[in-house]
Amino acid sequence: LNDLIKPEFATAHIKGDIHIHDLDFYALTMTCCQIDLIDLFKDGFSTGNGFLREHNGIRSYASLACIAIQANQNDQYGEQSIPSFDYYMAQGVLKTFKKQLKQLIFDFLELTDFDKFIAINGIEREIEKINTIDFEPSIFDKYCRESEELKRMFKIAYNKAIEKTKKLTDQAMESFIYDLNTIHSRAGNRLPFSCINFGTDTSPEGRMVTKS
């Protein structure tokens, strides 16, 4: 209060007008903070012991979030908060869905020999442009050459991709909770002090995370 904090804030704290959280740790370390996972997910990050590249699915997104909390807890005192967990995880859901959809479509085309005359590159580009899991499979109709069987295949692939993505999201969220309740930090070999906020992302991907 005498040397580090501006006099007006120190006086307000002493008078009880404000409360400076974890004042006893103010000069020792960082304390309670929020982790912006978007920046970490964008290009990956270093834990100090190794570098984690950008991940490409909901299971690795959830794992990365847990690693970020643990790594941060090793370097500071106090709580770790992820303020918009469902927003941060939504991109992982979308990446997982696109991966599942692409694999299902390609498997079907290969098994039925439709891959011999259909524009695979065009389908890949179409999948890359998808920015939500909630869309009409009819966007692929232009590749079907009037084939009702192909149109039906794309609808089945879409529904199966949603189903598989939901199952993988369930597993990812379950693992995330398990990991948070078992990993240790160096600070007294305790569980990281973590707070996860979610439920406000109204996108289909965010809602899937919240439900899971």
XYZ file of N, CA and C in Angstrom:
636
model
N 0.819 -1.213 0.000
C 0.000 0.000 0.000
C 0.852 1.262 0.000
N 2.035 1.195 0.623
C 2.901 2.374 0.709
C 3.689 2.620 -0.570
N 4.119 1.548 -1.234
C 5.113 1.706 -2.293
C 4.636 1.328 -3.703
N 3.664 0.438 -3.830
C 3.327 -0.105 -5.140
C 2.011 0.404 -5.719
N 1.069 0.686 -4.874
C -0.268 1.048 -5.342
C -0.460 2.555 -5.301
N -1.108 3.097 -6.300
C -1.339 4.544 -6.335
C -2.037 5.004 -5.052
N -1.619 6.161 -4.507
C -2.154 6.629 -3.212
C -3.673 6.676 -3.139
N -4.330 7.100 -4.233
C -5.796 7.201 -4.167
C -6.459 5.833 -4.008
N -5.839 4.792 -4.638
C -6.395 3.444 -4.501
C -6.066 2.864 -3.126
N -4.848 3.120 -2.636
C -4.462 2.643 -1.309
C -5.370 3.253 -0.238
N -5.636 4.550 -0.356
C -6.497 5.233 0.615
C -7.917 4.677 0.563
N -8.421 4.443 -0.651
C -9.769 3.899 -0.794
C -9.877 2.507 -0.180
N -8.805 1.706 -0.329
C -8.777 0.369 0.266
C -8.783 0.462 1.791
N -7.950 1.339 2.350
C -7.856 1.497 3.807
C -9.189 1.971 4.388
N -9.864 2.872 3.674
C -11.143 3.408 4.151
C -12.293 2.408 3.960
N -12.058 1.385 3.154
C -13.099 0.391 2.920
C -14.025 0.726 1.760
N -13.660 1.744 0.966
C -14.475 2.095 -0.191
C -14.334 1.054 -1.306
N -13.158 0.475 -1.416
C -12.908 -0.613 -2.362
C -12.159 -1.720 -1.625
N -12.073 -2.892 -2.241
C -11.272 -3.984 -1.682
C -10.312 -4.479 -2.757
N -9.031 -4.450 -2.470
C -8.023 -4.953 -3.413
C -7.834 -6.436 -3.150
N -8.235 -7.227 -4.105
C -8.259 -8.687 -3.951
C -6.839 -9.248 -3.821
N -6.665 -10.197 -2.892
C -5.371 -10.870 -2.677
C -4.227 -9.873 -2.516
N -4.454 -8.861 -1.722
C -3.445 -7.814 -1.522
C -2.123 -8.377 -0.992
N -2.215 -9.434 -0.169
C -0.996 -10.005 0.409
C -0.104 -10.683 -0.623
N -0.640 -10.945 -1.826
C 0.166 -11.543 -2.896
C 0.529 -10.529 -3.973
N 0.153 -9.270 -3.768
C 0.266 -8.251 -4.820
C 1.698 -8.103 -5.333
N 2.660 -8.161 -4.437
C 4.059 -7.949 -4.825
C 4.798 -9.256 -5.104
N 4.116 -10.386 -4.954
C 4.789 -11.676 -5.059
C 4.558 -12.385 -6.392
N 3.339 -12.343 -6.900
C 3.000 -13.113 -8.087
C 1.712 -12.574 -8.675
N 1.393 -13.011 -9.895
C 0.051 -12.752 -10.402
C -0.938 -13.553 -9.575
N -2.172 -13.095 -9.538
C -3.219 -13.863 -8.866
C -4.468 -13.852 -9.739
N -5.540 -14.376 -9.216
C -6.768 -14.636 -9.975
C -6.862 -13.912 -11.317
N -6.980 -14.677 -12.415
C -7.040 -14.064 -13.738
C -7.928 -14.882 -14.668
N -8.307 -14.261 -15.765
C -9.073 -14.939 -16.797
C -8.137 -15.312 -17.949
N -8.351 -16.494 -18.501
C -7.514 -16.981 -19.597
C -8.278 -16.840 -20.911
N -7.702 -16.101 -21.845
C -8.300 -15.934 -23.172
C -7.816 -17.066 -24.072
N -8.627 -18.103 -24.196
C -8.205 -19.282 -24.944
C -8.130 -19.040 -26.449
N -8.855 -18.033 -26.955
C -8.832 -17.776 -28.398
C -7.405 -17.526 -28.880
N -6.668 -16.708 -28.145
C -5.284 -16.424 -28.524
C -4.425 -17.675 -28.477
N -4.669 -18.541 -27.489
C -3.884 -19.773 -27.365
C -4.242 -20.762 -28.475
N -5.524 -20.856 -28.798
C -5.957 -21.799 -29.829
C -5.487 -21.383 -31.214
N -5.368 -20.074 -31.442
C -5.077 -19.577 -32.786
C -3.768 -20.120 -33.346
N -2.707 -20.041 -32.570
C -1.403 -20.479 -33.082
C -0.701 -21.476 -32.160
N -1.409 -21.938 -31.122
C -0.762 -22.785 -30.134
C -0.031 -21.938 -29.107
N 0.612 -22.587 -28.123
C 1.312 -21.831 -27.084
C 2.365 -22.699 -26.403
N 3.239 -22.029 -25.678
C 4.299 -22.724 -24.935
C 3.934 -22.808 -23.462
N 4.166 -23.973 -22.854
C 3.939 -24.134 -21.414
C 5.209 -23.851 -20.618
N 6.302 -23.552 -21.312
C 7.592 -23.406 -20.648
C 8.429 -24.658 -20.790
N 7.754 -25.804 -20.937
C 8.456 -27.079 -21.115
C 8.295 -27.639 -22.521
N 7.440 -27.027 -23.298
C 7.217 -27.508 -24.651
C 6.177 -26.656 -25.350
N 6.095 -26.793 -26.676
C 5.155 -25.988 -27.459
C 4.022 -26.868 -27.965
N 2.799 -26.377 -27.839
C 1.616 -27.074 -28.332
C 1.084 -26.340 -29.554
N 0.990 -27.016 -30.665
C 0.513 -26.379 -31.899
C -1.006 -26.208 -31.849
N -1.521 -25.461 -32.814
C -2.966 -25.269 -32.916
C -3.649 -26.614 -33.119
N -4.724 -26.852 -32.372
C -5.398 -28.147 -32.433
C -6.571 -28.118 -33.399
N -7.047 -29.312 -33.753
C -8.023 -29.411 -34.846
C -9.270 -30.215 -34.507
N -9.642 -30.240 -33.239
C -10.857 -30.965 -32.871
C -11.250 -30.677 -31.436
N -12.483 -31.010 -31.073
C -13.013 -30.664 -29.762
C -12.278 -31.390 -28.631
N -11.833 -32.608 -28.864
C -11.141 -33.342 -27.792
C -9.810 -32.678 -27.460
N -9.072 -32.261 -28.482
C -7.796 -31.600 -28.221
C -8.009 -30.171 -27.715
N -9.092 -29.519 -28.126
C -9.419 -28.190 -27.588
C -9.637 -28.267 -26.079
N -10.412 -29.264 -25.646
C -10.696 -29.420 -24.223
C -9.417 -29.758 -23.452
N -8.591 -30.611 -24.043
C -7.324 -30.977 -23.413
C -6.411 -29.761 -23.280
N -6.363 -28.950 -24.336
C -5.526 -27.747 -24.328
C -5.985 -26.759 -23.265
N -7.299 -26.629 -23.086
C -7.844 -25.734 -22.064
C -7.381 -26.167 -20.678
N -7.384 -27.464 -20.443
C -6.958 -27.988 -19.146
C -5.457 -27.773 -18.932
N -4.670 -27.990 -19.968
C -3.222 -27.775 -19.884
C -2.917 -26.310 -19.606
N -3.681 -25.407 -20.232
C -3.477 -23.973 -20.015
C -3.713 -23.611 -18.550
N -4.760 -24.166 -17.964
C -5.071 -23.901 -16.551
C -3.958 -24.436 -15.659
N -3.525 -25.666 -15.917
C -2.475 -26.267 -15.090
C -1.159 -25.507 -15.214
N -0.772 -25.159 -16.443
C 0.486 -24.442 -16.650
C 0.448 -23.077 -15.972
N -0.665 -22.400 -16.075
C -0.800 -21.079 -15.467
C -0.771 -21.168 -13.947
N -1.416 -22.203 -13.401
C -1.457 -22.362 -11.939
C -0.058 -22.590 -11.364
N 0.800 -23.206 -12.149
C 2.171 -23.435 -11.682
C 2.962 -22.138 -11.541
N 2.499 -21.067 -12.195
C 3.247 -19.810 -12.207
C 2.595 -18.700 -11.401
N 1.483 -18.979 -10.757
C 0.816 -17.910 -10.018
C -0.015 -18.459 -8.874
N -0.484 -17.541 -8.037
C -1.382 -17.863 -6.942
C -2.806 -17.513 -7.374
N -3.793 -18.188 -6.837
C -5.177 -17.787 -7.051
C -5.867 -18.523 -8.173
N -7.057 -18.051 -8.467
C -7.965 -18.749 -9.367
C -7.630 -18.557 -10.838
N -7.954 -19.594 -11.625
C -7.911 -19.518 -13.083
C -9.351 -19.553 -13.572
N -9.748 -18.579 -14.358
C -11.106 -18.555 -14.885
C -11.085 -18.588 -16.405
N -11.949 -19.425 -16.978
C -12.194 -19.377 -18.427
C -13.577 -18.754 -18.581
N -13.635 -17.483 -18.976
C -14.883 -16.721 -18.893
C -15.939 -17.077 -19.927
N -15.559 -17.589 -21.077
C -16.530 -17.875 -22.149
C -16.218 -19.237 -22.752
N -16.265 -20.251 -21.921
C -15.807 -21.580 -22.298
C -16.508 -22.100 -23.550
N -17.834 -21.913 -23.624
C -18.573 -22.432 -24.781
C -18.197 -21.715 -26.074
N -17.926 -20.398 -25.991
C -17.462 -19.659 -27.174
C -16.110 -20.212 -27.649
N -15.206 -20.452 -26.693
C -13.868 -20.919 -27.041
C -13.897 -22.328 -27.641
N -14.782 -23.191 -27.115
C -14.847 -24.585 -27.569
C -15.604 -24.748 -28.882
N -16.442 -23.764 -29.225
C -17.316 -23.888 -30.398
C -16.524 -24.176 -31.676
N -15.369 -23.518 -31.838
C -14.561 -23.750 -33.042
C -14.051 -25.185 -33.095
N -13.762 -25.756 -31.931
C -13.336 -27.150 -31.883
C -14.438 -28.093 -32.326
N -15.681 -27.770 -31.947
C -16.841 -28.551 -32.388
C -16.980 -28.476 -33.905
N -16.865 -27.272 -34.449
C -16.993 -27.088 -35.906
C -15.903 -27.853 -36.656
N -14.675 -27.774 -36.159
C -13.574 -28.501 -36.816
C -13.809 -30.010 -36.782
N -14.304 -30.498 -35.651
C -14.597 -31.925 -35.520
C -15.689 -32.342 -36.491
N -16.739 -31.540 -36.573
C -17.849 -31.836 -37.485
C -17.381 -31.902 -38.938
N -16.599 -30.922 -39.356
C -16.135 -30.886 -40.745
C -15.261 -32.100 -41.061
N -14.449 -32.474 -40.090
C -13.592 -33.651 -40.275
C -14.442 -34.922 -40.418
N -15.454 -35.063 -39.553
C -16.327 -36.233 -39.601
C -17.138 -36.269 -40.891
N -17.676 -35.107 -41.284
C -18.481 -35.037 -42.507
C -17.659 -35.417 -43.736
N -16.478 -34.869 -43.814
C -15.597 -35.152 -44.953
C -15.279 -36.642 -45.038
N -14.949 -37.258 -43.902
C -14.592 -38.677 -43.902
C -15.778 -39.549 -44.290
N -16.964 -39.221 -43.761
C -18.164 -40.006 -44.072
C -18.512 -39.922 -45.557
N -18.447 -38.726 -46.113
C -18.755 -38.552 -47.544
C -17.754 -39.313 -48.410
N -16.491 -39.177 -48.101
C -15.465 -39.837 -48.907
C -15.551 -41.353 -48.801
N -15.863 -41.853 -47.593
C -16.007 -43.306 -47.425
C -17.158 -43.834 -48.278
N -18.277 -43.117 -48.253
C -19.433 -43.547 -49.031
C -19.122 -43.524 -50.530
N -18.509 -42.446 -50.989
C -18.186 -42.328 -52.417
C -17.248 -43.446 -52.860
N -16.304 -43.775 -51.999
C -15.340 -44.830 -52.337
C -16.021 -46.196 -52.360
N -16.895 -46.447 -51.379
C -17.559 -47.746 -51.290
C -18.535 -47.980 -52.440
N -19.111 -46.903 -52.949
C -20.112 -47.036 -54.019
C -19.546 -46.777 -55.409
N -18.267 -46.450 -55.472
C -17.592 -46.127 -56.747
C -18.065 -44.803 -57.356
N -18.848 -44.017 -56.594
C -19.246 -42.702 -57.092
C -18.051 -41.757 -57.191
N -16.982 -42.096 -56.477
C -15.800 -41.224 -56.507
C -15.146 -41.185 -57.886
N -15.572 -42.113 -58.776
C -14.968 -42.165 -60.109
C -15.442 -41.004 -61.001
N -16.634 -40.460 -60.689
C -17.156 -39.422 -61.586
C -17.659 -38.167 -60.871
N -17.418 -38.060 -59.562
C -17.884 -36.883 -58.835
C -16.700 -35.973 -58.505
N -16.941 -34.679 -58.426
C -15.864 -33.691 -58.203
C -15.465 -33.641 -56.732
N -14.504 -34.488 -56.352
C -14.051 -34.580 -54.960
C -13.486 -33.239 -54.470
N -12.691 -32.586 -55.307
C -12.083 -31.310 -54.911
C -13.140 -30.252 -54.616
N -14.206 -30.264 -55.398
C -15.289 -29.314 -55.175
C -15.977 -29.556 -53.840
N -16.177 -30.823 -53.497
C -16.798 -31.167 -52.217
C -15.900 -30.731 -51.061
N -14.589 -30.947 -51.206
C -13.643 -30.515 -50.167
C -13.732 -29.010 -49.942
N -13.797 -28.258 -51.029
C -13.895 -26.796 -50.911
C -15.214 -26.388 -50.260
N -16.274 -27.109 -50.580
C -17.585 -26.810 -50.000
C -17.561 -27.025 -48.484
N -16.922 -28.105 -48.071
C -16.832 -28.407 -46.639
C -15.984 -27.360 -45.921
N -14.904 -26.925 -46.543
C -14.047 -25.909 -45.932
C -14.781 -24.598 -45.702
N -15.763 -24.289 -46.561
C -16.497 -23.022 -46.448
C -17.550 -23.051 -45.342
N -17.891 -24.224 -44.838
C -18.937 -24.349 -43.821
C -18.515 -23.609 -42.545
N -19.374 -22.750 -42.009
C -19.044 -22.003 -40.790
C -20.005 -22.281 -39.642
N -20.867 -23.286 -39.811
C -21.750 -23.724 -38.731
C -22.185 -25.154 -39.015
N -22.514 -25.887 -37.952
C -22.984 -27.268 -38.135
C -24.452 -27.308 -38.537
N -25.130 -26.173 -38.463
C -26.550 -26.103 -38.793
C -26.739 -25.547 -40.201
N -26.834 -26.432 -41.190
C -27.046 -26.010 -42.577
C -27.792 -27.110 -43.322
N -28.263 -26.793 -44.501
C -29.002 -27.755 -45.317
C -28.035 -28.583 -46.171
N -28.094 -29.922 -46.069
C -27.227 -30.776 -46.902
C -27.442 -30.570 -48.405
N -28.520 -29.873 -48.759
C -28.804 -29.629 -50.182
C -27.732 -28.771 -50.854
N -26.822 -28.175 -50.063
C -25.721 -27.405 -50.665
C -24.842 -28.308 -51.536
N -24.942 -29.633 -51.307
C -24.134 -30.574 -52.092
C -24.870 -31.093 -53.326
N -26.126 -30.678 -53.508
C -26.928 -31.216 -54.616
C -26.280 -30.975 -55.977
N -25.550 -29.861 -56.093
C -24.943 -29.540 -57.394
C -23.874 -30.554 -57.802
N -23.430 -31.383 -56.848
C -22.425 -32.410 -57.177
C -23.077 -33.766 -57.443
N -24.410 -33.834 -57.361
C -25.088 -35.123 -57.411
C -25.483 -35.569 -58.813
N -25.407 -34.675 -59.779
C -25.742 -35.029 -61.159
C -27.122 -35.685 -61.261
N -28.083 -35.092 -60.578
C -29.476 -35.561 -60.586
C -29.658 -36.928 -59.933
N -28.639 -37.456 -59.281
C -28.750 -38.772 -58.639
C -29.430 -38.635 -57.272
N -30.599 -39.254 -57.137
C -31.325 -39.216 -55.854
C -30.568 -40.001 -54.783
N -29.869 -41.043 -55.216
C -29.092 -41.835 -54.253
C -27.974 -40.996 -53.635
N -27.312 -40.188 -54.459
C -26.254 -39.320 -53.943
C -26.811 -38.250 -53.006
N -27.966 -37.682 -53.377
C -28.595 -36.680 -52.518
C -28.920 -37.284 -51.150
N -29.441 -38.500 -51.173
C -29.752 -39.196 -49.927
C -28.481 -39.475 -49.129
N -27.402 -39.816 -49.829
C -26.127 -40.093 -49.170
C -25.627 -38.865 -48.414
N -25.711 -37.696 -49.030
C -25.243 -36.469 -48.383
C -26.063 -36.166 -47.126
N -27.376 -36.424 -47.179
C -28.216 -36.205 -46.000
C -27.841 -37.164 -44.871
N -27.622 -38.431 -45.240
C -27.215 -39.422 -44.233
C -25.862 -39.049 -43.632
N -24.920 -38.638 -44.480
C -23.584 -38.248 -44.008
C -23.682 -37.062 -43.046
N -24.533 -36.099 -43.373
C -24.712 -34.931 -42.496
C -25.231 -35.361 -41.118
N -26.295 -36.167 -41.101
C -26.890 -36.595 -39.824
C -25.914 -37.433 -39.007
N -25.162 -38.300 -39.686
C -24.166 -39.125 -38.991
C -23.033 -38.264 -38.435
N -22.638 -37.232 -39.191
C -21.566 -36.341 -38.733
C -22.000 -35.581 -37.482
N -23.257 -35.129 -37.443
C -23.798 -34.465 -36.253
C -23.771 -35.430 -35.072
N -24.210 -36.657 -35.309
C -24.254 -37.673 -34.255
C -22.860 -37.974 -33.698
N -21.903 -38.164 -34.598
C -20.536 -38.462 -34.164
C -19.908 -37.267 -33.442
N -20.174 -36.059 -33.929
C -19.626 -34.855 -33.300
C -20.180 -34.692 -31.891
N -21.473 -34.961 -31.730
C -22.082 -34.888 -30.394
C -21.419 -35.879 -29.446
N -21.191 -37.098 -29.914
C -20.573 -38.124 -29.079
C -19.142 -37.716 -28.691
N -18.382 -37.180 -29.642
C -17.014 -36.751 -29.367
C -16.992 -35.538 -28.428
N -17.975 -34.651 -28.560
C -18.068 -33.496 -27.664
C -18.405 -33.948 -26.249
N -19.316 -34.909 -26.128
C -19.622 -35.479 -24.811
C -18.361 -36.029 -24.148
N -17.594 -36.799 -24.917
C -16.370 -37.406 -24.380
C -15.354 -36.341 -23.996
N -15.248 -35.289 -24.825
C -14.282 -34.221 -24.557
C -14.628 -33.473 -23.273
N -15.914 -33.171 -23.082
C -16.322 -32.443 -21.878
C -16.184 -33.309 -20.630
N -16.466 -34.594 -20.769
C -16.285 -35.522 -19.645
C -14.812 -35.589 -19.244
N -13.943 -35.711 -20.238
C -12.503 -35.757 -19.960
C -12.020 -34.458 -19.330
N -12.552 -33.331 -19.798
C -12.165 -32.026 -19.255
C -12.466 -31.952 -17.758
N -13.665 -32.385 -17.370
C -14.043 -32.368 -15.952
C -13.167 -33.336 -15.148
N -12.950 -34.527 -15.682
C -12.088 -35.495 -14.997
C -10.685 -34.927 -14.800
N -10.139 -34.341 -15.855
C -8.777 -33.803 -15.783
C -8.675 -32.686 -14.744
N -9.658 -31.783 -14.739
C -9.619 -30.675 -13.772
C -9.692 -31.173 -12.332
N -10.318 -32.314 -12.138
C -10.459 -32.855 -10.788
C -9.323 -33.796 -10.384
N -8.346 -33.985 -11.261
C -7.252 -34.905 -10.924
C -5.857 -34.320 -11.125
N -5.690 -33.325 -12.031
C -4.344 -32.789 -12.272
C -3.873 -31.978 -11.070
N -2.570 -31.917 -10.891
C -1.990 -31.172 -9.776
C -1.120 -30.031 -10.284
N -0.996 -29.009 -9.467
C -0.040 -27.939 -9.737
C 1.073 -28.031 -8.700
N 2.159 -27.297 -8.945
C 3.283 -27.340 -8.013
C 2.968 -26.670 -6.679
N 2.004 -25.749 -6.682
C 1.709 -24.975 -5.470
C 1.045 -25.864 -4.421
N 1.873 -26.572 -3.663
C 1.344 -27.436 -2.615
C 0.713 -28.703 -3.141
N 1.045 -29.051 -4.382
C 0.511 -30.268 -4.992
C -1.015 -30.312 -4.897
N -1.644 -29.172 -5.184
C -3.098 -29.089 -5.073
C -3.739 -29.044 -6.457
N -5.046 -29.248 -6.493
C -5.775 -29.092 -7.745
C -5.769 -27.621 -8.146
N -5.630 -27.323 -9.435
C -5.739 -25.930 -9.858
C -7.088 -25.337 -9.445
N -7.045 -24.110 -8.991
C -8.236 -23.395 -8.542
C -8.914 -22.835 -9.789
N -9.931 -23.550 -10.290
C -10.471 -23.207 -11.608
C -11.960 -22.877 -11.565
N -12.349 -21.982 -12.448
C -13.749 -21.572 -12.586
C -14.087 -21.533 -14.081
N -15.102 -22.293 -14.488
C -15.474 -22.387 -15.898
C -16.853 -21.765 -16.090
N -16.924 -20.740 -16.908
C -18.200 -20.067 -17.182
C -18.686 -20.414 -18.590
N -19.943 -20.824 -18.708
C -20.476 -21.192 -20.022
C -21.993 -21.031 -20.026
N -22.577 -21.077 -21.229
C -24.023 -21.057 -21.344
C -24.590 -19.885 -22.108
N -23.747 -18.976 -22.588
C -24.269 -17.790 -23.278
C -24.039 -17.809 -24.788
N -23.265 -18.770 -25.289
C -23.061 -18.877 -26.746
C -24.318 -19.508 -27.360
N -24.994 -18.773 -28.234
C -26.239 -19.270 -28.819
C -26.040 -19.981 -30.154
N -24.790 -20.121 -30.602
C -24.538 -20.852 -31.848
C -24.810 -22.342 -31.631
N -25.123 -23.102 -32.684
C -25.346 -24.550 -32.532
C -24.137 -25.256 -31.917
N -22.934 -24.785 -32.273
C -21.713 -25.406 -31.739
C -21.568 -25.110 -30.241
N -21.801 -23.851 -29.864
C -21.723 -23.475 -28.447
C -22.766 -24.185 -27.616
N -23.972 -24.319 -28.180
C -25.045 -25.012 -27.457
C -24.710 -26.502 -27.249
N -24.038 -27.092 -28.235
C -23.650 -28.489 -28.107
C -22.666 -28.654 -26.951
N -21.728 -27.716 -26.830
C -20.773 -27.752 -25.719
C -21.506 -27.624 -24.389
N -22.422 -26.667 -24.289
C -23.171 -26.454 -23.042
C -23.967 -27.679 -22.651
N -24.644 -28.299 -23.615
C -25.419 -29.498 -23.326
C -24.531 -30.642 -22.860
N -23.395 -30.794 -23.531
C -22.455 -31.864 -23.158
C -21.915 -31.642 -21.760
